[in-house]
PDB file of C-alpha atoms in Angstrom:
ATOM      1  CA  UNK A   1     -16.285   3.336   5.828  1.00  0.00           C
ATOM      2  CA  UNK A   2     -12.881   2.284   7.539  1.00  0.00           C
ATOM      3  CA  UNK A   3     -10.507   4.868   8.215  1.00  0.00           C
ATOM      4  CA  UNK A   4      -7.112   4.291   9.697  1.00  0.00           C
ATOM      5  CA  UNK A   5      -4.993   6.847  11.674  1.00  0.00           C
ATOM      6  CA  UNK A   6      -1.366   6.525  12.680  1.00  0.00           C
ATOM      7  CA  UNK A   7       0.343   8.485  15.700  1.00  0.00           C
ATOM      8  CA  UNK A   8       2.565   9.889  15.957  1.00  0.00           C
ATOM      9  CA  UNK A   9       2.837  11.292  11.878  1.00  0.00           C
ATOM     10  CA  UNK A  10       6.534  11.526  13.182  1.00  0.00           C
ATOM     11  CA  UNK A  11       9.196  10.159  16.135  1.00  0.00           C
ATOM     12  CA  UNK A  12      12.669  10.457  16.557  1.00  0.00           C
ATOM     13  CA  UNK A  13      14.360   7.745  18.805  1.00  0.00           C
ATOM     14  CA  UNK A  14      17.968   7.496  19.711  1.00  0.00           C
ATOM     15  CA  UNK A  15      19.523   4.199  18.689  1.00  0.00           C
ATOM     16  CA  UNK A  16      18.908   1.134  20.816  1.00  0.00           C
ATOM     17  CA  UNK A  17      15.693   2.214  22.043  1.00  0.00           C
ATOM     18  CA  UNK A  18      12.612   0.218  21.828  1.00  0.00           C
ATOM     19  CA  UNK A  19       9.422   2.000  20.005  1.00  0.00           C
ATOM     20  CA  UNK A  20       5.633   0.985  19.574  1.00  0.00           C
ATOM     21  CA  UNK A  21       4.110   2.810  16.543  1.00  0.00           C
ATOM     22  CA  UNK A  22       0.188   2.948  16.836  1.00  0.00           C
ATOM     23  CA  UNK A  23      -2.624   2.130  14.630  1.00  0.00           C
ATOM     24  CA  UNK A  24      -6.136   2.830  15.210  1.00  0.00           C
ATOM     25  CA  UNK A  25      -9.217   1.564  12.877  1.00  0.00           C
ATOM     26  CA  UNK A  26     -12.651   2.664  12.526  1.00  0.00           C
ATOM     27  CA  UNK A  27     -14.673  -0.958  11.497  1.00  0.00           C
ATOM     28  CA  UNK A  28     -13.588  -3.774  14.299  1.00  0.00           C
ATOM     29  CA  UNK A  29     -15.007  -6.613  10.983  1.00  0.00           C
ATOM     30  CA  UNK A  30     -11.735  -6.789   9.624  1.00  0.00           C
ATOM     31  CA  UNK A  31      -9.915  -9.930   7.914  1.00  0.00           C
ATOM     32  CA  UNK A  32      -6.498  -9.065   8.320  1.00  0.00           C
ATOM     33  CA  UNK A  33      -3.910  -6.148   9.712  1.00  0.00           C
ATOM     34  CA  UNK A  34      -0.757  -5.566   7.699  1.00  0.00           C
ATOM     35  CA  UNK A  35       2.401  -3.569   8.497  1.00  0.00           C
ATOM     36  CA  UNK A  36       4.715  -2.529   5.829  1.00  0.00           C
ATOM     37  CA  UNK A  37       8.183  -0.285   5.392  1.00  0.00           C
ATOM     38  CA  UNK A  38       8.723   2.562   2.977  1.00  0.00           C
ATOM     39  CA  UNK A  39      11.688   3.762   2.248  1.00  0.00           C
ATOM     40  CA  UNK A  40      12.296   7.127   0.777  1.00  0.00           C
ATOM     41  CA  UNK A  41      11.558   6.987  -3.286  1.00  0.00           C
ATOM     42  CA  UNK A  42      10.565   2.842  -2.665  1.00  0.00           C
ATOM     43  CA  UNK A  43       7.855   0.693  -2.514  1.00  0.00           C
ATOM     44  CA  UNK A  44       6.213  -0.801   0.409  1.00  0.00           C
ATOM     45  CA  UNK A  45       8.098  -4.104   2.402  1.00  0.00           C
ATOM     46  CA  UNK A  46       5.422  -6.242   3.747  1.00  0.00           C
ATOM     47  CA  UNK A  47       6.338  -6.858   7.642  1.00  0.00           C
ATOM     48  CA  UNK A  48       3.624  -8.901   9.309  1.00  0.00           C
ATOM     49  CA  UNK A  49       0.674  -9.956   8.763  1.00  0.00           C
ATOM     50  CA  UNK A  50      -1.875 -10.344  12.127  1.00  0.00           C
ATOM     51  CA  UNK A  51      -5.008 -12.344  10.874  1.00  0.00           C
ATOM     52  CA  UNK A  52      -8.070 -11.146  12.392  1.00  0.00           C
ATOM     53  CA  UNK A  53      -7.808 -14.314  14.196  1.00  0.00           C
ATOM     54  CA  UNK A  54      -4.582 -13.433  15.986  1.00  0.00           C
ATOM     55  CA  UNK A  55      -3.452 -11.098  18.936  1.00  0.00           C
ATOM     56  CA  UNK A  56       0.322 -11.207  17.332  1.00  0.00           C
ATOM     57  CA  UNK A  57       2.916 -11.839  15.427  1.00  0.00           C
ATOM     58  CA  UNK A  58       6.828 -11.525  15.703  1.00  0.00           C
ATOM     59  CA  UNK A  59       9.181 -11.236  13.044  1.00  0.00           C
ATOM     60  CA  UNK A  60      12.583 -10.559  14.530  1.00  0.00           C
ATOM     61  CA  UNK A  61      12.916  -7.617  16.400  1.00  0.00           C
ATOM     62  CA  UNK A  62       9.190  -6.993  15.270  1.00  0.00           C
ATOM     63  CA  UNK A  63       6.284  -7.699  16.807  1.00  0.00           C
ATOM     64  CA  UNK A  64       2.690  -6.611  15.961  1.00  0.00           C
ATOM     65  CA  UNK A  65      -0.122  -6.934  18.239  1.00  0.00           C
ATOM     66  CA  UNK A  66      -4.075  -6.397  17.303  1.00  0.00           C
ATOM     67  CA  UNK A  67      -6.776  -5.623  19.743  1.00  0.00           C
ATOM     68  CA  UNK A  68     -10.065  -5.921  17.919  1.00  0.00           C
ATOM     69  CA  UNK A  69     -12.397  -5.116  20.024  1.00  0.00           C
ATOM     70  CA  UNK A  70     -10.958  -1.873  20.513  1.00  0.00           C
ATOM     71  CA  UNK A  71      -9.234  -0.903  17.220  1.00  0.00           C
ATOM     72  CA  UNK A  72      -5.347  -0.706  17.685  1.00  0.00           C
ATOM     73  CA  UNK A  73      -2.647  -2.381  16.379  1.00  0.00           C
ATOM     74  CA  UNK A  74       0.560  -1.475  17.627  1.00  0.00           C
ATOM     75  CA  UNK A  75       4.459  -2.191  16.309  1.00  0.00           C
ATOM     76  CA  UNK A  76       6.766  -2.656  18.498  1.00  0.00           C
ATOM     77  CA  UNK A  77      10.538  -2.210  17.461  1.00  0.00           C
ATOM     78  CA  UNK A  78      13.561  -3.685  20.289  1.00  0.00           C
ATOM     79  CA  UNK A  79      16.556  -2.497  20.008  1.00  0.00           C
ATOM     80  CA  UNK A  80      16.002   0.175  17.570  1.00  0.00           C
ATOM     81  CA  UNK A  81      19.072   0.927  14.331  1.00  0.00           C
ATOM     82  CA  UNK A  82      19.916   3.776  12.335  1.00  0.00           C
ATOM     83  CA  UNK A  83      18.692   1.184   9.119  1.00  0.00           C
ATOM     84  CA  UNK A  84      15.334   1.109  10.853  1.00  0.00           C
ATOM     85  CA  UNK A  85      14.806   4.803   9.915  1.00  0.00           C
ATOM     86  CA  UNK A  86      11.479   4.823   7.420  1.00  0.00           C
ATOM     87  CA  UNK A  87       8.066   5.225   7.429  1.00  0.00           C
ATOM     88  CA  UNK A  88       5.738   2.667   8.973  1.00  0.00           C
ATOM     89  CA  UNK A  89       2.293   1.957   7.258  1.00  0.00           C
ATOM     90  CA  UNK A  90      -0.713  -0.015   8.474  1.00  0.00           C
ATOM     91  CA  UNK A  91      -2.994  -1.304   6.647  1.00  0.00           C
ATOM     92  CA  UNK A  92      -6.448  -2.453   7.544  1.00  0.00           C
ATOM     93  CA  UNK A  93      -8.149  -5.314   5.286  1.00  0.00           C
ATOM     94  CA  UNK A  94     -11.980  -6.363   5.497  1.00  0.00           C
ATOM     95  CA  UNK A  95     -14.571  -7.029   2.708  1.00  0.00           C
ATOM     96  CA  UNK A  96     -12.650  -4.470   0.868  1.00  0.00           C
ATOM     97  CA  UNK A  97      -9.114  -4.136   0.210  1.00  0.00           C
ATOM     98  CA  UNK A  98      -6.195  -2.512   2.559  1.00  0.00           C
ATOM     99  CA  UNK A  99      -7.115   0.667   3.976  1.00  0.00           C
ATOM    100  CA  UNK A 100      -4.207   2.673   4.913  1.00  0.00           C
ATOM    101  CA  UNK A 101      -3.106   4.661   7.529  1.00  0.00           C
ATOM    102  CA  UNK A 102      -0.961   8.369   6.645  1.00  0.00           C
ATOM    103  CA  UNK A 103       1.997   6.349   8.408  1.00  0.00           C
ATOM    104  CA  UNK A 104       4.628   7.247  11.450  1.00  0.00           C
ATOM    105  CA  UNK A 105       8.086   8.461   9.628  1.00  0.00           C
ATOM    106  CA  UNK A 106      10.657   7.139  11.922  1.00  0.00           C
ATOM    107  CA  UNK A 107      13.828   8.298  12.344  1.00  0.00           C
ATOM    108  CA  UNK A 108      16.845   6.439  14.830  1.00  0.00           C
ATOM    109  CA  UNK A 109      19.746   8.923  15.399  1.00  0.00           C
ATOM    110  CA  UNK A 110      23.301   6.991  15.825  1.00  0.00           C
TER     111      UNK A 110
ATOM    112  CA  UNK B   1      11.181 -15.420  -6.970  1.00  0.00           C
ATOM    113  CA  UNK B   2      10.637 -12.029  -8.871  1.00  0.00           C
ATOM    114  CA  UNK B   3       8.381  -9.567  -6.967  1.00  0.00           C
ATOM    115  CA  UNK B   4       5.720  -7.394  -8.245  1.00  0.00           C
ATOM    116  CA  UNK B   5       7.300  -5.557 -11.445  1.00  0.00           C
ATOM    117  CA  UNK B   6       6.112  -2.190 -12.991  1.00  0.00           C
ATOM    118  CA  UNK B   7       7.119  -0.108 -15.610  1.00  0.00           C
ATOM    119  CA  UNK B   8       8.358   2.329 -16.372  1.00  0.00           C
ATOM    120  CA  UNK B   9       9.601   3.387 -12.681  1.00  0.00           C
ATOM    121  CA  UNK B  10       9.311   7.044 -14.232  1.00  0.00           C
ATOM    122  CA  UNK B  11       7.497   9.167 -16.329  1.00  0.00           C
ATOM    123  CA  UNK B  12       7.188  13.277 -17.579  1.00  0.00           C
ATOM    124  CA  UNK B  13       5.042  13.982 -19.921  1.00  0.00           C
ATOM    125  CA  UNK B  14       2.980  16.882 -21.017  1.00  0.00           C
ATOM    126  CA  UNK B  15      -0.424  17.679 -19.834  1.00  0.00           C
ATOM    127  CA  UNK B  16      -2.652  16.104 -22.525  1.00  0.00           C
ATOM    128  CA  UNK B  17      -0.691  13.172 -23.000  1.00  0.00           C
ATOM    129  CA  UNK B  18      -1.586   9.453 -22.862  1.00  0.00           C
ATOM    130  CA  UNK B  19       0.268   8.059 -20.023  1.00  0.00           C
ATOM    131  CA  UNK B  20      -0.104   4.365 -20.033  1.00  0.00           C
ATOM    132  CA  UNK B  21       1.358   2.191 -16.369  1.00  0.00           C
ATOM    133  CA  UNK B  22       2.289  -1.550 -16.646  1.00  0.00           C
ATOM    134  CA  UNK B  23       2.171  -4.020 -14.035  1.00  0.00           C
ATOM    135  CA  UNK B  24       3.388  -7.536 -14.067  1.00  0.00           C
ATOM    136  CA  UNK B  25       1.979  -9.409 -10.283  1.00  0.00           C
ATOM    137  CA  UNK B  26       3.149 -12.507  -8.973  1.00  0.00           C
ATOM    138  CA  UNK B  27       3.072 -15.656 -10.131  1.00  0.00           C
ATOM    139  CA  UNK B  28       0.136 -17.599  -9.266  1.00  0.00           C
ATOM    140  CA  UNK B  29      -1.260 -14.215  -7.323  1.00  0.00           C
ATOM    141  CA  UNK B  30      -5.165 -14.140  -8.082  1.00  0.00           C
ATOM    142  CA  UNK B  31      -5.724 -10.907  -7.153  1.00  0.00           C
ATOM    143  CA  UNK B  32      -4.245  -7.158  -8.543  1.00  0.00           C
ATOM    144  CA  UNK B  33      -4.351  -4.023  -7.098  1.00  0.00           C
ATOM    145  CA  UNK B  34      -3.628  -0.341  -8.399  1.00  0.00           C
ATOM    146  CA  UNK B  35      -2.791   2.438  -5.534  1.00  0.00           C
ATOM    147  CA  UNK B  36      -2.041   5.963  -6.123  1.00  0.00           C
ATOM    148  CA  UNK B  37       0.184   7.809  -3.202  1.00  0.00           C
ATOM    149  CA  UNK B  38       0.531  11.602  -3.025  1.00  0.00           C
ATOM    150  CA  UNK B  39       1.809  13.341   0.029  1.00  0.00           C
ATOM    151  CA  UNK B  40      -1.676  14.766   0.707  1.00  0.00           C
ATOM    152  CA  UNK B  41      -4.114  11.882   0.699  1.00  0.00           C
ATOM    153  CA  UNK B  42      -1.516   9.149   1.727  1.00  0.00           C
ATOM    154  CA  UNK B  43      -2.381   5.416  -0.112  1.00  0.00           C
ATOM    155  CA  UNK B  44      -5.600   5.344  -2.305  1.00  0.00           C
ATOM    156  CA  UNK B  45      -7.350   2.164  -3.972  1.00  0.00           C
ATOM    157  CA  UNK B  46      -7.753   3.168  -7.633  1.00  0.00           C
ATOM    158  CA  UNK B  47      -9.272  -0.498  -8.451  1.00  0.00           C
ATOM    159  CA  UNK B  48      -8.305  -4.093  -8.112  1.00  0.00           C
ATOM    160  CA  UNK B  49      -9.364  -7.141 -10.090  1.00  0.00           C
ATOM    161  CA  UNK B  50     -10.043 -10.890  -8.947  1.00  0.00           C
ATOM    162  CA  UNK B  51      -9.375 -13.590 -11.168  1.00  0.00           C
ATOM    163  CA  UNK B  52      -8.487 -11.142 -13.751  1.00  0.00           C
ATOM    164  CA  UNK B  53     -12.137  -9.563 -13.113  1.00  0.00           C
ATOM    165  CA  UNK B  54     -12.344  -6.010 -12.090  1.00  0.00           C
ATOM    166  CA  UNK B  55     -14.331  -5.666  -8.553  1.00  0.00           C
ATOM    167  CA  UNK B  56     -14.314  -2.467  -7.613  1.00  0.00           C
ATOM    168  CA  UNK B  57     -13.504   0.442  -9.461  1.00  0.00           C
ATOM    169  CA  UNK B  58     -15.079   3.507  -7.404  1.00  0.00           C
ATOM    170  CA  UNK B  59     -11.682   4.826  -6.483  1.00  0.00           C
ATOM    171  CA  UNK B  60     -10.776   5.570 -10.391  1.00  0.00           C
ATOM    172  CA  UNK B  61     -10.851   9.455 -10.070  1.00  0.00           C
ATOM    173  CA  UNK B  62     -12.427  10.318 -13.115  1.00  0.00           C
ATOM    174  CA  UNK B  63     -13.195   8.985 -16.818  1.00  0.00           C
ATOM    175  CA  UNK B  64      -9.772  10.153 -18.003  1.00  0.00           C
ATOM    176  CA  UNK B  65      -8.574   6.590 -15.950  1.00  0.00           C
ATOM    177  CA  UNK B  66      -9.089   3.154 -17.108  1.00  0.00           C
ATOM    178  CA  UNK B  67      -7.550  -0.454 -16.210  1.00  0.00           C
ATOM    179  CA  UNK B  68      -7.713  -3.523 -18.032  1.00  0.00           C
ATOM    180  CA  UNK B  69      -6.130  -7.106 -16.991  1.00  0.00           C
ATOM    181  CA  UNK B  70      -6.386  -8.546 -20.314  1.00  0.00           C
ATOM    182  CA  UNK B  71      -4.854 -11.623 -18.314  1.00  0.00           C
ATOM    183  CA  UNK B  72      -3.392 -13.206 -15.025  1.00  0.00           C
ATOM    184  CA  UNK B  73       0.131 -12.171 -15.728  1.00  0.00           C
ATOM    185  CA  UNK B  74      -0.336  -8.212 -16.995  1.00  0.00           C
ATOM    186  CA  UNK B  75      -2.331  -5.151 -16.233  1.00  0.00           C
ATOM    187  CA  UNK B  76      -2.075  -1.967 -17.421  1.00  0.00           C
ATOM    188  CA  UNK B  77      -3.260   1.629 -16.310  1.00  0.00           C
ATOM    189  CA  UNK B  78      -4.057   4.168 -18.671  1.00  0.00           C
ATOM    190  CA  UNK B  79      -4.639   8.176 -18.160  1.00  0.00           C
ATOM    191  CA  UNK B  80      -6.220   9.723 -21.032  1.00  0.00           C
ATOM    192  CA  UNK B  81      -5.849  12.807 -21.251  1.00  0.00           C
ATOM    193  CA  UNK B  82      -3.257  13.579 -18.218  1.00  0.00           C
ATOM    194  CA  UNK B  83      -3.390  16.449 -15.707  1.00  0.00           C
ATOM    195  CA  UNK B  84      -1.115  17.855 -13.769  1.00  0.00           C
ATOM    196  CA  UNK B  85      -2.939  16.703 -10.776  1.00  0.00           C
ATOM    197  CA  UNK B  86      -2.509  13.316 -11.892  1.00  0.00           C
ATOM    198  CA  UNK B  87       1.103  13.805 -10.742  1.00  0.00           C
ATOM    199  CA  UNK B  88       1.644  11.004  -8.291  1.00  0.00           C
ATOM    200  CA  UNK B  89       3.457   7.774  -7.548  1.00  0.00           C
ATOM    201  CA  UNK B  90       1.194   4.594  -8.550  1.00  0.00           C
ATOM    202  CA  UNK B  91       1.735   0.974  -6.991  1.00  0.00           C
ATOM    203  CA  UNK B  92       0.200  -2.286  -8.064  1.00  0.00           C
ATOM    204  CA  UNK B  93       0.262  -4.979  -5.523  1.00  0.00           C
ATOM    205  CA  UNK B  94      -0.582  -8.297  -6.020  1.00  0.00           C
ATOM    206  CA  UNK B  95      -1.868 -10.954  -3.225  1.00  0.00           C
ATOM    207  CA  UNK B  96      -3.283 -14.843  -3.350  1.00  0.00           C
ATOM    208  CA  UNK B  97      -6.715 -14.414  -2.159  1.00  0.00           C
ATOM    209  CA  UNK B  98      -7.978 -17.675  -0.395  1.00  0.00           C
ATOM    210  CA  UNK B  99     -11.701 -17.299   1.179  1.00  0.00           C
ATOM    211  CA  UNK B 100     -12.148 -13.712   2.700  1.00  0.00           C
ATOM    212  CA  UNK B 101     -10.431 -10.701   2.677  1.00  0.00           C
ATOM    213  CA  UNK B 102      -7.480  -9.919   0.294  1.00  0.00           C
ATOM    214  CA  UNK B 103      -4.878 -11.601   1.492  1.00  0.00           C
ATOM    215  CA  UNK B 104      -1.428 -10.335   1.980  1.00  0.00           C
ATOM    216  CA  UNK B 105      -0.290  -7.595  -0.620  1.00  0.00           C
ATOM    217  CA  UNK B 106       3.157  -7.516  -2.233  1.00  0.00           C
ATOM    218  CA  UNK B 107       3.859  -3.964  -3.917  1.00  0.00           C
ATOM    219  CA  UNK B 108       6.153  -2.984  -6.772  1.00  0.00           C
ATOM    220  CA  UNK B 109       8.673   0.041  -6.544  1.00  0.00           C
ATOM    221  CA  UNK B 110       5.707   1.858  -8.262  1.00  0.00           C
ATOM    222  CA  UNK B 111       5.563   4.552 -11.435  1.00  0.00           C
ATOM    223  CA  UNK B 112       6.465   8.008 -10.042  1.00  0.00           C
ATOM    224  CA  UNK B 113       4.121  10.068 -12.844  1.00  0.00           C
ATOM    225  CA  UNK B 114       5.009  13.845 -13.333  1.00  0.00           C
ATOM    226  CA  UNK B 115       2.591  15.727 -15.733  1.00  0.00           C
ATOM    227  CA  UNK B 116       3.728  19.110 -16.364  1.00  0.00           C
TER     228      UNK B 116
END
């Protein structure tokens, strides 16, 4: 059974900083590895999508990397912004849908 | 393009209660999925469907929940009777499934559910 753990469950980063959030997974057979954004009281903002296929993918200041063979993801965040403060969630897809991760609650202080 | 849409966004009711969620996915999405989130077991799979089909349903808690998909453009999530410790916020997502995998998921704003 996959299982997905996030650390740290919490970081606080002054602004401008660059982050990585991890992601580790149980069950290397996956399809995919998704990253989404939840804001307080919201739903979940898709950010990238890695394909099992792919080491990463960049979306702005994002980029998402995925090791396989060794179970990690991570997210790194450049130049980090007070509207970057949420919670980061990774999700792990194989035969079955999305597994997810507790998250990393982010906060950037101005 | 409208996103996943779910109704309503919340709901109290009394324990014993029907509670009944509503979920309208993507257009020309194949695939549905119903979450439930509480602060102490994070994101669970309730069920999803395929092609309006369900697949898996072993994450339904108990007989109390049911789902139906009566067709590619509505789903529904019933709770019969409610708990208190039904109290949670459900999500569908919805994703165009194309060989493997699930493809990539697009969530609603969910249904926060209070049962008192």
């Amino acid at each position: 059974k996959q299982e997905v753990t996030q650390i740290p469950a919490a970081l606080s980063v002054p602004e401008g900083e660059n982050l990585v959030l991890n992601c580790s997974f149980t069950d290397s057979a996956i399809y995919n590895l998704q990253w989404f954004r939840q804001d307080p009281g919201k739903g979940l903002t898709s950010l990238l999508l890695i394909q099992s296929s792919q080491r990463e993918q960049t979306s702005g200041r994002l980029n998402a990397s995925l090791d396989k063979s060794s179970g990690r993801s991570t997210l790194y965040i450049a130049a980090s912004q007070p509207g970057d403060s949420a919670t980061y969630l990774c999700a792990v897809g194989g035969n079955t849908p999305l597994v997810f991760g507790k998250g990393t609650r982010l906060s950037v202080i101005a | 393009d409208a996103g996943v849409i779910q109704s309503p966004r919340h709901e109290v009711t009394e324990m014993g209660q029907e509670v009944t969620l509503r979920c309208k996915p993507i257009s020309g999405h194949n695939s549905l999925f119903w979450y439930r989130q509480t602060m102490m077991r994070g994101l669970e799979l309730l069920i999803y469907f395929n092609n309006n089909v369900p697949i898996d349903d072993s994450g339904m808690p108990e007989d109390r929940f049911s789902a139906k998909m009566p067709n590619a453009s509505f789903s529904t999530l019933k709770i019969q009777p409610s708990e208190p410790r039904d109290s949670a916020v459900y999500f569908c997502a919805s994703s165009l499934v194309r060989g493997g995998g699930t493809g990539e998921l697009f969530f609603g704003e969910g249904s926060r559910l209070t049962v008192l």
